[in-house]
Coordinates of C-alpha atoms in Angstrom, one line a residue:
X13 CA 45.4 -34.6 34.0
X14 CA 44.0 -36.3 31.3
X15 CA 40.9 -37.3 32.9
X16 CA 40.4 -33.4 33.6
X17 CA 40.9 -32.2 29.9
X18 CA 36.9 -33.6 28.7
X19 CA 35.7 -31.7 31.7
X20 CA 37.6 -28.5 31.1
X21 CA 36.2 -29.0 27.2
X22 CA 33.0 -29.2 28.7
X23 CA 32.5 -26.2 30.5
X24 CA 34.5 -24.4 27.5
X25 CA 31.4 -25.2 25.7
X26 CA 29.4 -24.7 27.9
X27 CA 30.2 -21.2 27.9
X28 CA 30.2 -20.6 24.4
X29 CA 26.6 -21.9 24.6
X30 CA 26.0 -19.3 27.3
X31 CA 27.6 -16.6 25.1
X32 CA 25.9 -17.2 21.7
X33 CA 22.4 -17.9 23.3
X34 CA 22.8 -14.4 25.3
X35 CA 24.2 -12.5 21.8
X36 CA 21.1 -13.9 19.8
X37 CA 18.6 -12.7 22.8
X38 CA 20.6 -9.2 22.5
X39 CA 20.3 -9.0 19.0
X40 CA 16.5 -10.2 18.7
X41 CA 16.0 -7.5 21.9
X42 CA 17.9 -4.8 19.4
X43 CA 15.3 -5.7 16.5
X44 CA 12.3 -4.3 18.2
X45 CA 9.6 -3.7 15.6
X46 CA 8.4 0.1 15.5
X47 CA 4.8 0.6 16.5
X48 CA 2.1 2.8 16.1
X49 CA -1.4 4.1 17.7
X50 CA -4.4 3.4 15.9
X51 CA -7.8 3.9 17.1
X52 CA -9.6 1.0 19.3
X53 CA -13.2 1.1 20.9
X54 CA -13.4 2.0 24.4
X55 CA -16.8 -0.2 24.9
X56 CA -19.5 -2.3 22.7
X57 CA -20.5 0.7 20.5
X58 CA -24.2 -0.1 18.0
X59 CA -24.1 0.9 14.6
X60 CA -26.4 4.1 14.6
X61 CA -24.1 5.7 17.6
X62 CA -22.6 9.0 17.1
X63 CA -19.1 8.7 18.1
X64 CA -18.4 11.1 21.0
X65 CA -14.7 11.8 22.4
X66 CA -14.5 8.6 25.4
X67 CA -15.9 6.0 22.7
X68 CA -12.5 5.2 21.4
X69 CA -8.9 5.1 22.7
X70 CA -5.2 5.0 21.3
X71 CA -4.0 1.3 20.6
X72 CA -0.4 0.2 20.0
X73 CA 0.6 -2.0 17.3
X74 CA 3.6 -2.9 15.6
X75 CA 4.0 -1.2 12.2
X76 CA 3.6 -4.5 10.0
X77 CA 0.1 -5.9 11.9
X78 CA -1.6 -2.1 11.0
X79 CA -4.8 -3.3 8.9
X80 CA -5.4 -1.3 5.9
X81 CA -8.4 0.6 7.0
X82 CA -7.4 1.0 10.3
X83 CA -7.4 4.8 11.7
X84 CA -4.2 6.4 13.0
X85 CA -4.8 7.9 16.1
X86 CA -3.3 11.2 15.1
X87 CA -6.2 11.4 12.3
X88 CA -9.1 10.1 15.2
X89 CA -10.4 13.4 15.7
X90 CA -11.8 12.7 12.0
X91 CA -14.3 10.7 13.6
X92 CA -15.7 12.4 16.9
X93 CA -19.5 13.4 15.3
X94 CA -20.0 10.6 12.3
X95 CA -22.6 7.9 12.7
X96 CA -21.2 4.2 13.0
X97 CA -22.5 1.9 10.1
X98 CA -22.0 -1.4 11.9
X99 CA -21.6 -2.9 15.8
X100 CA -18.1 -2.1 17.0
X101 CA -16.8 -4.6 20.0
X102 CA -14.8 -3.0 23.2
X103 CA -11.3 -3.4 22.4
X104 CA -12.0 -4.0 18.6
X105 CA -10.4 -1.7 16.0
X106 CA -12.4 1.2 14.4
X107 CA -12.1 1.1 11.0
X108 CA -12.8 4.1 8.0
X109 CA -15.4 1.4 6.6
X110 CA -17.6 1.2 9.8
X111 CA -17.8 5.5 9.9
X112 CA -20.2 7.0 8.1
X113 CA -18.4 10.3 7.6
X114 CA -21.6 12.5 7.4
X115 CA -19.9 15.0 8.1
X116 CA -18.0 15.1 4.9
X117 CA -14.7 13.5 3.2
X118 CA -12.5 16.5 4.1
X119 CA -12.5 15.3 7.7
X120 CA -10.3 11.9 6.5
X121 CA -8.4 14.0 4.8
X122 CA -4.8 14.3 6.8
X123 CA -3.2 17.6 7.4
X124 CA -0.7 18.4 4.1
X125 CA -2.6 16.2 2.0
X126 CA -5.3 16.8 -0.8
X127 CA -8.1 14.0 -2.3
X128 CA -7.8 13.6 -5.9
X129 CA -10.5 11.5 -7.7
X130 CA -8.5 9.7 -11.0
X131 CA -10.3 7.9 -13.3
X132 CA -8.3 4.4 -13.6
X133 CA -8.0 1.9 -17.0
X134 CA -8.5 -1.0 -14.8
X135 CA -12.2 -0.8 -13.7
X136 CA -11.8 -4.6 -12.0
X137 CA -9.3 -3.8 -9.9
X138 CA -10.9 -0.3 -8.4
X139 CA -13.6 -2.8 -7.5
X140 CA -11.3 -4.7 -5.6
X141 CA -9.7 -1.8 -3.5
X142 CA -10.9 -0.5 -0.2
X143 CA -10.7 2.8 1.7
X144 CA -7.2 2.9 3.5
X145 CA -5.4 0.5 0.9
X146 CA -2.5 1.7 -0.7
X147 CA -1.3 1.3 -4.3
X148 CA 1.5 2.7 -6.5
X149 CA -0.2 4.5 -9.9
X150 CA 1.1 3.6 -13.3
X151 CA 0.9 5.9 -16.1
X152 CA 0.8 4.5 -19.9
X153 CA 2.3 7.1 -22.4
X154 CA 2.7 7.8 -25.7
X155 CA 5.8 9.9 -25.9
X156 CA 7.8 11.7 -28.4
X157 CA 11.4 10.3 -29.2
X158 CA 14.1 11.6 -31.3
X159 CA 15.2 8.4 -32.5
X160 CA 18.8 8.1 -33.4
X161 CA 20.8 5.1 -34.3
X162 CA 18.5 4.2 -37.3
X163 CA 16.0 4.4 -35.4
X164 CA 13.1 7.1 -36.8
X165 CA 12.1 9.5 -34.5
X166 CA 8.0 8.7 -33.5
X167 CA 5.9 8.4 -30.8
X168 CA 5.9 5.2 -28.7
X169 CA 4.4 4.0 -25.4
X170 CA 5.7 4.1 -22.9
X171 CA 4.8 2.5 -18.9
X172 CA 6.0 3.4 -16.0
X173 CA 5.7 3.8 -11.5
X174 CA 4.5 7.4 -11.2
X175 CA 3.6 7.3 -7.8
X176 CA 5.2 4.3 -6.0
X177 CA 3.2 5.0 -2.4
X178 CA -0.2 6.5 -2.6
X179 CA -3.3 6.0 -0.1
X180 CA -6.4 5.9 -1.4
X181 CA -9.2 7.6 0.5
X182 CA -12.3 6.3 -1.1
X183 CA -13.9 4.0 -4.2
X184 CA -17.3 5.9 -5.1
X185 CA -17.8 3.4 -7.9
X186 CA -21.1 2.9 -7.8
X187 CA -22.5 4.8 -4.6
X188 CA -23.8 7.9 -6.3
X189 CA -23.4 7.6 -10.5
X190 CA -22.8 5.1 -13.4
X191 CA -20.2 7.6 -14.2
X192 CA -18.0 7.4 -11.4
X193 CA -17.4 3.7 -12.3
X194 CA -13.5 3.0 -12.4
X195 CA -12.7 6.2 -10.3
X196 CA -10.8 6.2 -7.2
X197 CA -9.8 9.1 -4.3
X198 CA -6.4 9.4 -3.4
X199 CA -4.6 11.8 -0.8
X200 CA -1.4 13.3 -2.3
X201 CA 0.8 16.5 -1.5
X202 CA -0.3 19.3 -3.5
X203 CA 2.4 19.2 -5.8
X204 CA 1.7 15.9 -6.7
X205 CA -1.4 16.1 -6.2
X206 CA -1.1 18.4 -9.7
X207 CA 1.0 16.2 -11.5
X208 CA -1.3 13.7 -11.0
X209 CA -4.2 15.9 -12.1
X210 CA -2.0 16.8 -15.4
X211 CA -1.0 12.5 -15.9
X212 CA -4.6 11.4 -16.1
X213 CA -4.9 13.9 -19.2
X214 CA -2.5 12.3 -20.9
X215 CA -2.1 8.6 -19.9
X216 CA -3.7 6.2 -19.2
X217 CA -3.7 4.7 -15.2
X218 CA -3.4 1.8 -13.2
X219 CA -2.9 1.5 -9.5
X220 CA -1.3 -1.8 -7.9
X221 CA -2.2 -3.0 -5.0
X222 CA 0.7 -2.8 -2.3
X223 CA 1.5 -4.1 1.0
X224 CA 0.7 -1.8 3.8
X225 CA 3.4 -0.3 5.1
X226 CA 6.1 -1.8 2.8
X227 CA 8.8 0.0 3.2
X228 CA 10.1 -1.4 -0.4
X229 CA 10.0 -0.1 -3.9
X230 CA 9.6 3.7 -2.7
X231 CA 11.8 5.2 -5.2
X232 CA 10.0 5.7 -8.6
X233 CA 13.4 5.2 -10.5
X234 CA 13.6 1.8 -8.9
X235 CA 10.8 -0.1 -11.5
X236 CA 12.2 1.6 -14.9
X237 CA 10.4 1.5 -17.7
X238 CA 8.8 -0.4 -20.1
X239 CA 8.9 0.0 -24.2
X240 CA 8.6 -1.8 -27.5
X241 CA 12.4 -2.6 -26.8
X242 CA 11.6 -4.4 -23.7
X243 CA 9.3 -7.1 -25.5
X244 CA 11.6 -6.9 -28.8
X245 CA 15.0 -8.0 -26.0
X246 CA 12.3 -10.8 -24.8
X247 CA 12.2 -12.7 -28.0
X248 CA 16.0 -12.0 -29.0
X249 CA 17.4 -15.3 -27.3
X250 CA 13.9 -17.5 -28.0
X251 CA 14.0 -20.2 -30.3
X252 CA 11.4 -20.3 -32.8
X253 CA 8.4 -22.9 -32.0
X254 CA 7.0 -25.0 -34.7
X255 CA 3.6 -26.3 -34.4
X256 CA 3.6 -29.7 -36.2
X257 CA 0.7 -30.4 -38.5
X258 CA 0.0 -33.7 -36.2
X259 CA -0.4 -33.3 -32.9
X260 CA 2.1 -34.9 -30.7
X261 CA 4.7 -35.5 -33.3

C-alpha cells in the first residue's frame, strides 16, 4: 500500500497538469483579438497607375497591428480613380500616403464625418503627424472665475482634453502656402465638428499624438484639468534649494 501512495500522487498531478494546461489554452482561445479589413494590393501595382476596382482586396488584421495610414476596407471605394504616388507590392498594404487623391479630399472623408482644418500652437509637432494618425486636441483657455474663498474673481488659464480621439485626415503644411504652416485636417461629427470650429477662436491648440486604436483615455473627464493651483500644490511639500556660493559645498 505504501509503495502505491507516490504513484497514485503521481497521476493526481498529473492530472492537475492536464487540467490547468487545458484551462490556460481555453482562456488564451477566449481572448481572441478583434480584427478588421483593411485594404491590400491584389498585384505589383507602378506608381502612375489609376487604381481600378480588382487592383486591391479586403485584408484581415487584428485591431492592434492596423498601421496608422492604413485604409479601412469599408472607406476603399475612396480610392477606385486616384493615381498611385509610389510602387505598391502584391499583397502589400495601400496606404492614404501612396494615393494621390486627385479626385479631391471629400472622397477620404468617411460617411457622418466632416474635415476641419485647425490651426495648432505646436507647429513642430504638425510636422511630425501623418495622414491617418490620431491625436487627442488640447485647448488652452483663459476663463472667467468667480473666485470665492479669498480668492478674487479674474481670468485664469486654464488646459484641458477637448477631444480625446480624433483622426486627422491631412497636414497641408507646406504643400500649397506659407500660411497653412502649423494647420492640420481632422474628421469630426458635425457637432463637434462646430465646437471645434468655435475652440480654435478662443484657445489656443495642441494635438497629442496617440496610439492607434487605443482604446484608453476616451473619456474627456478622465485627464482633468490643469490651473495655477496645479503648479502652486507642486511646490507645497518641496523644500527650498540653496545654491551655495562655492560649488560643491
Amino acid at each position: 500500500m505504501k509503495n502505491s501512495i507516490p504513484l497514485i500522487l503521481a497521476v493526481l498531478l498529473g492530472l492537475a497538469a492536464v487540467f490547468a494546461v487545458s484551462k490556460i489554452i481555453s482562456t488564451n482561445t477566449a481572448k481572441v483579438e478583434e480584427t478588421v479589413k483593411i485594404v491590400a494590393a491584389t498585384r505589383d501595382l507602378s506608381a502612375g497607375e489609376v487604381i481600378a476596382e480588382g487592383f486591391f482586396m479586403p485584408k484581415e488584421v487584428p485591431i492592434s497591428a492596423v498601421p496608422a495610414q492604413a485604409i479601412k476596407w469599408n472607406r476603399s471605394s475612396m480610392i477606385v480613380g486616384q493615381r498611385l504616388k509610389q510602387p505598391v507590392q502584391k499583397g502589400n498594404y495601400i496606404f492614404i500616403q501612396d494615393v494621390g487623391l486627385s479626385q479631391g479630399m471629400s472622397n477620404v472623408v468617411g460617411e457622418g464625418e466632416w474635415a476641419v482644418a485647425i490651426q495648432i500652437a505646436d507647429k513642430a509637432m504638425a510636422s511630425l503627424l501623418q495622414s491617418g494618425d490620431e491625436v487627442a486636441i488640447v485647448g488652452t483657455f483663459k476663463l472667467d472665475f468667480k473666485g470665492g474663498a479669498g480668492v478674487p474673481p479674474g481670468k485664469k488659464d486654464v488646459t484641458m482634453v477637448l477631444f480625446p480621439k480624433v483622426r486627422v485626415l491631412e497636414i497641408p503644411s507646406g504643400k500649397r502656402d506659407q500660411n497653412m504652416d502649423g494647420v492640420i485636417i481632422v474628421l469630426l461629427p458635425p457637432q463637434q465638428a462646430q465646437a471645434l470650429i468655435a475652440a480654435s477662436r478662443i484657445a489656443e491648440l495642441t494635438p497629442v499624438l496617440r496610439r492607434t486604436n487605443d482604446p484608453t483615455a476616451l473619456n474627456r473627464m478622465d485627464a482633468g484639468m490643469v490651473t495655477p493651483e496645479t503648479f502652486s500644490s507642486m511646490v507645497n511639500d518641496l523644500e527650498v534649494v540653496n545654491i551655495p556660493k562655492t560649488p560643491k559645498k
